[in-house]
Structures are given as C-alpha cells and as structure tokens.
Coordinates of C-alpha atoms and ligand atoms in Angstrom, one line a residue:
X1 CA 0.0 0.0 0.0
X2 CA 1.2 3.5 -1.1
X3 CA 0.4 6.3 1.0
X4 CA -0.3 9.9 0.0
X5 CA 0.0 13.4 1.9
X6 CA -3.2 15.7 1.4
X7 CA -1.7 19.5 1.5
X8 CA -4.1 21.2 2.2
X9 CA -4.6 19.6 5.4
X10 CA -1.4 19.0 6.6
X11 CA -0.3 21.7 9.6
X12 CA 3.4 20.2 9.9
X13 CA 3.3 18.8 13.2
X14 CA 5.9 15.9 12.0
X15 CA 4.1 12.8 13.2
X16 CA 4.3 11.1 10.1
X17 CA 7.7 11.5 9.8
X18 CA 8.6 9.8 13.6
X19 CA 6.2 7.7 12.7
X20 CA 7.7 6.5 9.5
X21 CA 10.8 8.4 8.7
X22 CA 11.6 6.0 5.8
X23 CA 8.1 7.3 3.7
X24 CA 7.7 11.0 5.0
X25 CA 9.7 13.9 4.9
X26 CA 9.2 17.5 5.7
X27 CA 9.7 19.5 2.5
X28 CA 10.2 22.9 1.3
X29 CA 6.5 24.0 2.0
X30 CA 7.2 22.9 5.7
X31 CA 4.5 20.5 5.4
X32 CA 4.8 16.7 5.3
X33 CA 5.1 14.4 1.7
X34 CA 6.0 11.3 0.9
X35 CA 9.5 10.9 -0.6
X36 CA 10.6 10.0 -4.0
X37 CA 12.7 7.1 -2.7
X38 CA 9.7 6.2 -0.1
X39 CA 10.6 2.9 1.5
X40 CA 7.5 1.0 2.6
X41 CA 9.1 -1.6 4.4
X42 CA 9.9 -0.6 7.4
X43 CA 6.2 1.5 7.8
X44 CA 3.3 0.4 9.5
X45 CA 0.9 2.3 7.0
X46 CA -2.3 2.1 9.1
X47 CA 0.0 3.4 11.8
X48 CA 0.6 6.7 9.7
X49 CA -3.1 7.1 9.0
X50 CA -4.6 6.7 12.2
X51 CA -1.8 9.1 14.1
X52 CA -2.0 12.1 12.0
X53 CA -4.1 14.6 13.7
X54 CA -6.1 16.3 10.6
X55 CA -5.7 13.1 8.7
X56 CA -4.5 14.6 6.1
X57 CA -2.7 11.0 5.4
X58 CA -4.6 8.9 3.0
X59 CA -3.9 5.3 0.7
X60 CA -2.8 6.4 -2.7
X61 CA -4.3 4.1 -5.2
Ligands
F3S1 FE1 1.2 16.6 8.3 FE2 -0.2 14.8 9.4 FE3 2.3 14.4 8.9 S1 -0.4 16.9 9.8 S2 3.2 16.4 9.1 S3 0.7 14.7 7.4 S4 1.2 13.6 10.7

C-alpha cells in the first residue's frame, strides 16, 4: 500500500515523519510528503493514518 499526503490539510506537526521516517519527509513547503525514494518496508501504513491529527494521510491508489 502506497500512502499519500493531502496538503491542504497538513499543519506540519511531523508525526508522520517519527512515525515512518523511511516514507515521509518535511519538505520545502514545511509541510509533510512522501519521498521519492519512499521505502515502505519498514512502515506500518495504518499506523501513519490513524496518528495524524487532521488526517491529512490517505492510501494512494
Ligand atoms: Fe502533516 Fe499529518 Fe504528517 S499533519 S506532518 S501529514 S502527521
């Protein structure tokens, strides 16, 4: 499962990436987005969703 950041919700709080620093990454925008190298492994996905406090973190396809 491939994960997706919604930016328009995000507010940066950086959950996501303690959560799964292998996927996310704060970017340029200061907000949250999954990065181009994302490694899936290692991340509980349902774990990202659930935690993120606008749940601005969604299933991407
Ligand atoms: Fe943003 Fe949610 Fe991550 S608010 S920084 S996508 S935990």
């Amino acid at each position: 499962m491939k994960l997706k950041v919604n930016k328009n919700l995000c507010n940066g709080c950086e959950v996501c990436t303690e959560i799964c620093p292998s996927v996310f990454e704060m970017q340029e925008d200061g907000l949250a987005g999954v990065k181009d190298n994302a490694d899936y492994g290692p991340c509980v996905a349902s774990e990202a969703i659930d935690n993120c406090p606008v749940e601005a973190i969604s299933k991407d396809g």
